[in-house]
Coordinates of N, CA and C in Angstrom, one line a residue:
X10 N 22.2 1.3 -3.6 CA 21.1 1.0 -4.5 C 21.4 1.4 -5.9
X11 N 22.2 0.6 -6.5 CA 22.5 0.9 -7.9 C 21.6 0.2 -8.9
X12 N 21.4 0.8 -10.1 CA 20.5 0.1 -11.0 C 19.1 0.5 -10.8
X13 N 18.2 -0.3 -11.4 CA 16.8 0.0 -11.3 C 16.0 -0.9 -10.4
X14 N 16.7 -2.0 -10.0 CA 16.0 -2.9 -9.0 C 17.1 -3.8 -8.4
X15 N 16.6 -4.4 -7.3 CA 17.6 -5.3 -6.6 C 16.9 -5.8 -5.3
X16 N 17.7 -6.3 -4.4 CA 17.2 -6.8 -3.1 C 17.9 -6.2 -2.0
X17 N 17.2 -6.2 -0.8 CA 17.9 -5.8 0.4 C 17.4 -6.7 1.5
X18 N 18.2 -6.8 2.6 CA 17.9 -7.6 3.8 C 17.5 -6.7 4.9
X19 N 16.3 -7.0 5.5 CA 15.9 -6.3 6.7 C 16.7 -6.9 7.9
X20 N 17.6 -6.0 8.4 CA 18.5 -6.5 9.5 C 17.8 -6.9 10.7
X21 N 16.5 -6.6 10.9 CA 15.8 -6.9 12.1 C 15.4 -8.4 12.2
X22 N 15.1 -9.0 11.0 CA 14.7 -10.4 11.0 C 15.3 -11.2 9.9
X23 N 16.1 -10.6 9.1 CA 16.8 -11.3 8.0 C 16.0 -11.5 6.7
X24 N 14.8 -10.9 6.7 CA 13.9 -11.1 5.5 C 14.5 -10.3 4.3
X25 N 14.3 -10.9 3.1 CA 14.8 -10.3 1.9 C 13.7 -9.7 1.1
X26 N 13.8 -8.5 0.7 CA 12.8 -7.8 0.0 C 13.3 -7.3 -1.4
X27 N 12.5 -7.3 -2.4 CA 12.8 -6.7 -3.6 C 12.5 -5.2 -3.6
X28 N 13.4 -4.4 -4.2 CA 13.1 -3.0 -4.4 C 13.1 -2.6 -5.8
X29 N 12.5 -1.5 -6.2 CA 12.3 -1.1 -7.6 C 12.5 0.4 -7.6
X30 N 13.3 0.9 -8.6 CA 13.4 2.3 -8.8 C 12.3 2.7 -9.8
X31 N 11.4 3.7 -9.4 CA 10.3 4.2 -10.3 C 10.5 5.7 -10.3
X32 N 10.9 6.2 -11.5 CA 11.2 7.6 -11.6 C 12.4 7.9 -10.7
X33 N 12.3 8.9 -9.8 CA 13.4 9.2 -8.9 C 13.2 8.5 -7.5
X34 N 12.1 7.8 -7.3 CA 11.8 7.1 -6.1 C 12.3 5.7 -6.1
X35 N 12.6 5.1 -4.9 CA 12.9 3.7 -4.7 C 11.8 3.2 -3.8
X36 N 11.1 2.2 -4.3 CA 10.0 1.6 -3.6 C 10.3 0.1 -3.3
X37 N 9.7 -0.4 -2.2 CA 9.7 -1.8 -2.0 C 8.7 -2.4 -3.0
X38 N 9.1 -3.5 -3.6 CA 8.3 -4.1 -4.7 C 7.4 -5.3 -4.1
X39 N 7.3 -5.3 -2.8 CA 6.4 -6.3 -2.2 C 6.0 -5.7 -0.8
X40 N 4.9 -6.2 -0.3 CA 4.4 -5.7 1.0 C 5.4 -6.1 2.2
X41 N 5.4 -5.2 3.1 CA 6.2 -5.5 4.3 C 5.7 -6.7 5.1
X42 N 6.6 -7.6 5.6 CA 6.2 -8.8 6.3 C 7.0 -8.9 7.6
X43 N 7.2 -7.7 8.3 CA 7.9 -7.7 9.5 C 6.9 -7.9 10.7
X44 N 7.1 -8.9 11.5 CA 6.2 -9.2 12.6 C 6.5 -8.3 13.8
X45 N 5.6 -7.6 14.3 CA 5.8 -6.8 15.5 C 4.9 -7.4 16.6
X46 N 5.2 -7.0 17.9 CA 4.5 -7.6 19.0 C 3.0 -7.2 19.0
X47 N 2.7 -6.0 18.7 CA 1.2 -5.6 18.7 C 1.0 -4.8 17.4
X48 N -0.3 -4.9 16.9 CA -0.7 -4.0 15.8 C -0.4 -4.6 14.4
X49 N -0.2 -5.9 14.3 CA -0.1 -6.5 13.0 C -0.7 -7.9 13.0
X50 N -1.3 -8.3 11.9 CA -2.0 -9.6 11.7 C -1.8 -10.1 10.3
X51 N -1.7 -11.4 10.2 CA -1.7 -12.0 8.9 C -3.2 -12.2 8.4
X52 N -3.4 -12.1 7.1 CA -4.8 -12.2 6.6 C -5.4 -13.6 7.1
X53 N -6.7 -13.5 7.5 CA -7.4 -14.6 8.1 C -6.7 -15.3 9.2
X54 N -5.8 -14.6 9.9 CA -5.0 -15.1 11.1 C -4.2 -16.3 10.7
X55 N -3.8 -16.4 9.4 CA -3.0 -17.5 9.0 C -1.6 -17.0 8.6
X56 N -0.6 -17.4 9.4 CA 0.7 -16.9 9.3 C 1.3 -17.1 7.9
X57 N 1.0 -18.2 7.3 CA 1.5 -18.4 5.9 C 1.1 -17.4 4.9
X58 N 0.0 -16.7 5.2 CA -0.5 -15.6 4.3 C 0.5 -14.4 4.3
X59 N 1.2 -14.3 5.3 CA 2.1 -13.1 5.4 C 3.3 -13.3 4.4
X60 N 3.6 -14.5 4.1 CA 4.7 -14.7 3.1 C 4.4 -14.1 1.7
X61 N 3.1 -14.2 1.3 CA 2.7 -13.7 0.0 C 2.2 -12.3 0.1
X62 N 1.4 -12.0 1.1 CA 0.7 -10.7 1.2 C 1.3 -9.7 2.2
X63 N 2.3 -10.1 3.0 CA 2.8 -9.3 4.1 C 1.8 -9.3 5.2
X64 N 2.2 -8.6 6.3 CA 1.2 -8.4 7.4 C 0.4 -7.2 7.1
X65 N -0.8 -7.1 7.8 CA -1.6 -6.0 7.8 C -1.4 -5.3 9.1
X66 N -1.2 -3.9 9.1 CA -0.8 -3.2 10.3 C -1.8 -2.2 10.7
X67 N -1.9 -2.0 12.0 CA -2.7 -0.9 12.6 C -2.0 0.5 12.2
X68 N -2.7 1.5 12.4 CA -2.1 2.9 12.1 C -0.9 3.1 13.0
X69 N -1.0 2.8 14.3 CA 0.1 3.0 15.2 C 1.3 2.2 14.9
X70 N 1.1 0.9 14.5 CA 2.2 0.1 14.2 C 2.8 0.5 12.8
X71 N 2.0 1.0 11.9 CA 2.5 1.3 10.6 C 3.5 2.5 10.6
X72 N 3.4 3.4 11.6 CA 4.2 4.6 11.6 C 5.7 4.3 11.8
X73 N 6.0 3.2 12.5 CA 7.4 2.9 12.8 C 7.9 1.5 12.3
X74 N 7.1 0.9 11.4 CA 7.5 -0.5 11.1 C 8.4 -0.6 9.9
X75 N 8.7 0.4 9.1 CA 9.6 0.3 8.0 C 11.0 0.0 8.5
X76 N 11.8 -0.7 7.7 CA 13.2 -0.9 8.0 C 14.0 0.3 8.1
X77 N 15.1 0.3 8.7 CA 16.1 1.4 8.8 C 16.4 1.9 7.4
X78 N 16.3 3.2 7.1 CA 16.6 3.7 5.8 C 15.4 3.8 4.9
X79 N 14.2 3.4 5.4 CA 13.0 3.4 4.6 C 11.9 4.1 5.5
X80 N 10.8 4.5 4.9 CA 9.8 5.1 5.7 C 8.4 4.9 5.0
X81 N 7.4 5.1 5.8 CA 6.0 5.0 5.4 C 5.8 6.2 4.4
X82 N 5.2 6.0 3.2 CA 5.1 7.0 2.2 C 4.1 8.1 2.6
X83 N 4.3 9.3 2.2 CA 3.3 10.4 2.4 C 2.3 10.4 1.2
X84 N 1.3 11.2 1.4 CA 0.3 11.3 0.3 C 1.1 11.9 -1.0
X85 N 2.0 12.8 -0.8 CA 2.7 13.4 -1.9 C 3.5 12.3 -2.6
X86 N 4.2 11.4 -1.9 CA 5.0 10.4 -2.5 C 4.1 9.4 -3.3
X87 N 2.9 9.1 -2.8 CA 2.0 8.3 -3.6 C 1.6 9.0 -4.9
X88 N 1.4 10.3 -4.7 CA 1.0 11.1 -5.9 C 2.1 11.1 -7.0
X89 N 3.3 11.2 -6.5 CA 4.5 11.2 -7.5 C 4.6 9.8 -8.1
X90 N 4.4 8.8 -7.3 CA 4.4 7.4 -7.9 C 3.3 7.3 -9.0
X91 N 2.1 7.7 -8.7 CA 1.0 7.5 -9.6 C 1.3 8.3 -10.9
X92 N 1.8 9.6 -10.8 CA 2.1 10.4 -11.9 C 3.2 9.8 -12.7
X93 N 4.3 9.3 -12.1 CA 5.4 8.7 -12.8 C 4.9 7.5 -13.6
X94 N 4.2 6.7 -13.0 CA 3.8 5.5 -13.8 C 2.8 5.8 -14.9
X95 N 1.8 6.7 -14.6 CA 0.8 7.1 -15.6 C 1.4 7.8 -16.8
X96 N 2.5 8.6 -16.5 CA 3.1 9.4 -17.6 C 4.4 8.7 -18.2
X97 N 4.6 7.5 -17.9 CA 5.9 6.9 -18.3 C 6.0 6.5 -19.7
X98 N 4.9 6.6 -20.5 CA 4.9 6.3 -21.9 C 4.4 7.4 -22.7
X99 N 4.9 7.5 -23.9 CA 4.3 8.5 -24.9 C 2.9 8.1 -25.3
X100 N 2.6 6.8 -25.0 CA 1.2 6.3 -25.4 C 0.1 7.0 -24.5
X101 N 0.5 7.4 -23.3 CA -0.4 8.0 -22.3 C -1.7 7.1 -22.2
X102 N -1.5 5.8 -22.1 CA -2.6 4.9 -22.1 C -2.9 4.4 -20.7
X103 N -4.2 4.4 -20.3 CA -4.5 3.9 -19.0 C -4.2 2.5 -18.8
X104 N -4.3 1.7 -19.9 CA -3.9 0.3 -19.9 C -2.4 0.2 -19.6
X105 N -1.6 1.1 -20.1 CA -0.2 1.0 -19.9 C 0.1 1.3 -18.4
X106 N -0.6 2.2 -17.8 CA -0.4 2.5 -16.4 C -0.8 1.3 -15.5
X107 N -1.8 0.6 -15.9 CA -2.2 -0.6 -15.2 C -1.1 -1.6 -15.3
X108 N -0.6 -1.8 -16.5 CA 0.5 -2.8 -16.7 C 1.7 -2.5 -15.9
X109 N 2.0 -1.2 -15.7 CA 3.2 -0.8 -14.9 C 3.0 -1.2 -13.4
X110 N 1.8 -1.3 -12.9 CA 1.7 -1.6 -11.5 C 1.7 -3.1 -11.3
X111 N 1.7 -3.9 -12.4 CA 1.8 -5.3 -12.2 C 3.2 -5.8 -12.2
X112 N 3.4 -7.0 -11.9 CA 4.8 -7.5 -11.8 C 5.3 -7.9 -13.2
X113 N 6.6 -8.1 -13.4 CA 7.1 -8.6 -14.6 C 7.4 -7.5 -15.7
X114 N 7.5 -6.3 -15.3 CA 7.9 -5.2 -16.2 C 8.9 -4.3 -15.6
X115 N 9.3 -3.2 -16.3 CA 10.3 -2.3 -15.9 C 10.0 -1.5 -14.6
X116 N 8.7 -1.3 -14.4 CA 8.2 -0.5 -13.3 C 7.4 -1.5 -12.4
X117 N 8.1 -2.4 -11.8 CA 7.5 -3.5 -11.1 C 7.1 -3.2 -9.6
X118 N 6.0 -2.4 -9.5 CA 5.5 -2.1 -8.2 C 4.8 -3.3 -7.6
X119 N 4.3 -4.2 -8.4 CA 3.7 -5.5 -8.0 C 2.6 -5.3 -6.9
X120 N 1.6 -4.5 -7.2 CA 0.5 -4.4 -6.2 C -0.3 -5.7 -6.2
X121 N -0.6 -6.1 -5.0 CA -1.4 -7.3 -4.8 C -2.6 -7.0 -3.9
X122 N -3.7 -7.8 -4.0 CA -4.9 -7.5 -3.3 C -4.7 -8.2 -1.9
X123 N -4.0 -7.6 -1.0 CA -3.8 -8.2 0.3 C -4.9 -8.0 1.3
X124 N -5.9 -7.3 0.9 CA -7.1 -7.1 1.8 C -6.8 -6.1 2.9
X125 N -7.8 -6.1 3.9 CA -7.6 -5.3 5.1 C -8.4 -6.0 6.2
X126 N -8.1 -5.5 7.4 CA -8.7 -6.1 8.6 C -9.4 -5.1 9.4
X127 N -10.6 -5.4 9.9 CA -11.3 -4.5 10.8 C -11.3 -5.1 12.2
X128 N -10.6 -4.4 13.1 CA -10.2 -4.9 14.4 C -11.5 -5.1 15.3
X129 N -12.4 -4.1 15.2 CA -13.6 -4.2 16.1 C -14.4 -5.4 15.9
X130 N -14.7 -5.7 14.6 CA -15.5 -6.9 14.3 C -14.6 -8.2 14.1
X131 N -13.3 -8.0 14.1 CA -12.4 -9.2 13.9 C -12.7 -9.8 12.5
X132 N -12.8 -9.0 11.5 CA -13.2 -9.5 10.2 C -12.1 -9.0 9.1
X133 N -11.9 -9.9 8.2 CA -11.0 -9.6 7.1 C -11.8 -9.3 5.8
X134 N -11.3 -8.4 5.0 CA -12.0 -8.1 3.7 C -11.1 -8.0 2.6
X135 N -11.5 -8.3 1.4 CA -10.9 -8.0 0.1 C -11.9 -7.3 -0.7
X136 N -11.6 -6.1 -1.1 CA -12.5 -5.3 -1.9 C -12.5 -5.7 -3.4
X137 N -13.4 -6.6 -3.7 CA -13.5 -7.1 -5.1 C -15.0 -7.1 -5.5
X138 N -15.3 -6.7 -6.7 CA -16.6 -6.9 -7.3 C -16.5 -7.8 -8.5
X139 N -16.8 -9.1 -8.2 CA -16.5 -10.2 -9.2 C -15.1 -10.0 -9.7
X140 N -14.9 -10.0 -11.0 CA -13.5 -9.7 -11.5 C -13.4 -8.4 -12.1
X141 N -14.4 -7.5 -11.8 CA -14.5 -6.2 -12.4 C -13.7 -5.1 -11.7
X142 N -13.7 -5.2 -10.4 CA -13.2 -4.0 -9.6 C -12.4 -4.6 -8.4
X143 N -11.3 -4.0 -8.1 CA -10.5 -4.4 -7.0 C -9.8 -3.2 -6.4
X144 N -9.6 -3.1 -5.1 CA -8.9 -2.1 -4.5 C -7.8 -2.7 -3.6
X145 N -6.6 -2.2 -3.7 CA -5.5 -2.6 -2.9 C -5.2 -1.4 -1.9
X146 N -5.2 -1.7 -0.6 CA -5.0 -0.6 0.4 C -3.6 -0.6 1.0
X147 N -3.1 0.6 1.2 CA -1.8 0.8 1.8 C -1.9 2.1 2.7
X148 N -1.2 2.0 3.9 CA -1.1 3.1 4.7 C -0.3 4.2 4.1
X149 N -0.6 5.5 4.4 CA 0.2 6.6 4.1 C 0.4 7.4 5.4
X150 N 1.5 8.0 5.5 CA 1.9 8.7 6.8 C 1.2 10.0 7.0
X151 N 0.7 10.6 5.9 CA 0.2 12.0 6.0 C -1.1 12.0 6.9
X152 N -1.2 12.9 7.8 CA -2.4 13.1 8.6 C -3.0 14.5 8.1
X153 N -4.3 14.6 8.1 CA -4.9 15.8 7.7 C -5.9 16.3 8.8
X154 N -6.2 17.5 8.8 CA -7.2 18.0 9.8 C -8.5 18.4 9.0
X155 N -9.6 18.1 9.5 CA -10.9 18.4 8.8 C -11.4 17.3 8.0
X156 N -10.6 16.5 7.4 CA -11.0 15.3 6.7 C -11.7 15.7 5.4
X157 N -12.3 14.7 4.7 CA -12.8 14.9 3.4 C -14.1 15.8 3.4
X158 N -14.8 15.8 4.6 CA -16.1 16.5 4.6 C -16.1 17.6 5.6
X159 N -15.0 17.8 6.4 CA -15.0 18.7 7.4 C -14.4 20.1 7.0
X160 N -14.4 21.0 7.9 CA -13.8 22.3 7.6 C -12.3 22.2 7.7
X161 N -11.6 23.0 6.9 CA -10.1 22.9 7.0 C -9.6 23.4 8.4
X162 N -10.4 24.1 9.1 CA -10.1 24.6 10.4 C -10.5 23.6 11.5
X163 N -11.1 22.5 11.1 CA -11.5 21.5 12.1 C -10.3 21.0 12.9
X164 N -10.5 20.7 14.2 CA -9.4 20.2 15.0 C -9.3 18.7 15.0
X165 N -10.2 18.0 14.3 CA -10.1 16.5 14.3 C -9.1 16.1 13.3
X166 N -8.2 15.1 13.8 CA -7.2 14.6 12.9 C -7.8 13.4 12.1
X167 N -7.4 13.3 10.8 CA -7.9 12.2 10.0 C -6.7 11.4 9.5
X168 N -6.8 10.0 9.5 CA -5.8 9.2 9.0 C -5.8 9.1 7.5
X169 N -4.7 9.0 6.9 CA -4.6 9.0 5.5 C -4.2 7.6 5.0
X170 N -4.8 7.1 3.9 CA -4.4 5.9 3.3 C -4.5 6.0 1.8
X171 N -3.8 5.1 1.1 CA -3.8 5.1 -0.3 C -4.5 3.9 -0.8
X172 N -5.1 3.9 -2.0 CA -5.6 2.7 -2.5 C -5.4 2.7 -4.0
X173 N -5.2 1.5 -4.5 CA -5.0 1.3 -6.0 C -6.3 0.7 -6.5
X174 N -6.9 1.4 -7.5 CA -8.2 0.9 -8.1 C -7.8 0.1 -9.4
X175 N -8.3 -1.1 -9.5 CA -8.1 -1.9 -10.7 C -9.5 -2.2 -11.2
X176 N -9.9 -1.6 -12.3 CA -11.2 -1.9 -12.9 C -11.1 -2.7 -14.2
X177 N -11.7 -3.8 -14.2 CA -11.7 -4.8 -15.3 C -10.3 -5.1 -15.8
X178 N -9.4 -5.1 -14.9 CA -7.9 -5.4 -15.2 C -7.4 -4.5 -16.2
X179 N -7.9 -3.3 -16.3 CA -7.4 -2.3 -17.3 C -7.1 -1.0 -16.7
X180 N -8.0 -0.4 -15.9 CA -7.9 0.9 -15.4 C -7.2 0.8 -14.0
X181 N -6.2 1.6 -13.8 CA -5.4 1.5 -12.6 C -5.1 2.9 -12.1
X182 N -5.7 3.3 -11.0 CA -5.5 4.7 -10.5 C -5.2 4.6 -9.0
X183 N -4.1 5.3 -8.6 CA -3.8 5.5 -7.2 C -4.6 6.7 -6.7
X184 N -5.2 6.6 -5.5 CA -5.8 7.8 -4.9 C -5.6 7.7 -3.4
X185 N -5.8 8.9 -2.8 CA -5.7 8.9 -1.3 C -7.0 9.3 -0.7
X186 N -7.3 8.8 0.4 CA -8.5 9.2 1.1 C -8.2 9.3 2.6
X187 N -9.2 9.8 3.4 CA -8.9 9.9 4.8 C -10.2 9.6 5.6
X188 N -10.0 9.2 6.8 CA -11.2 9.0 7.7 C -10.7 9.1 9.1
X189 N -11.7 9.5 10.0 CA -11.3 9.7 11.4 C -11.3 8.4 12.2
X190 N -11.9 7.3 11.7 CA -12.0 6.1 12.4 C -11.1 4.9 12.0
X191 N -10.0 5.3 11.2 CA -9.2 4.2 10.7 C -8.3 3.6 11.7
X192 N -8.4 4.0 13.0 CA -7.6 3.4 14.0 C -8.1 1.9 14.2
X193 N -9.3 1.6 13.7 CA -9.8 0.3 13.9 C -9.5 -0.6 12.7
X194 N -8.8 -0.1 11.7 CA -8.4 -0.8 10.5 C -7.0 -1.2 10.4
X195 N -6.7 -2.3 9.7 CA -5.3 -2.7 9.5 C -5.1 -2.8 8.0
X196 N -4.1 -2.1 7.4 CA -3.8 -2.1 6.0 C -2.3 -2.6 5.8
X197 N -2.0 -2.9 4.5 CA -0.7 -3.3 4.2 C 0.2 -2.1 4.2
X198 N 1.5 -2.3 4.2 CA 2.5 -1.3 4.2 C 3.5 -1.5 3.1
X199 N 3.7 -0.5 2.3 CA 4.8 -0.4 1.3 C 5.7 0.7 1.7
X200 N 7.0 0.4 1.8 CA 7.9 1.5 2.3 C 8.6 2.1 1.1
X201 N 9.0 3.3 1.2 CA 9.8 4.0 0.2 C 11.1 4.4 0.8
X202 N 12.2 4.5 0.0 CA 13.5 4.7 0.5 C 13.7 6.2 1.0
X203 N 14.4 6.4 2.1 CA 14.7 7.7 2.6 C 15.5 8.5 1.6

């Protein structure tokens, strides 16, 4: 992986993916689109959507779906990504951070609103409020105990996910959250290089 960007082939199915170096990390610059037997679905159950948005994966499927040499990012790796992109310019501009998450620039993370799937109700969602607010969801591998509202000593495990907030096409912030019931949700996967 020389240079700042390039392509690699997933040897499992021959799919070609773009990668991008951001700071010291190497990220996939598009959502994973590897079909597995269980735990993945294309948006609106339309297979052609997987070409643009990748598949949406269950928590169980997401843990082992990245290609060889890549892995599901941790909360810390998402934090580093956010800090690298937000701090990449002497301008320290929120607008600049947003631009860096879009395609067509030096830090081409290329986040897209691929939506998510709720398995229990068999419904697909895209978090958008008119054109003002958008959230792009990705699985993170980090599990926590106690969750956002529980005691740190709580024995309940919480699933961790990351989301990219895009407000009025200007403000762009990565954050992580957790919930105990995310086993019923399917999110996109972005892999990071080992």
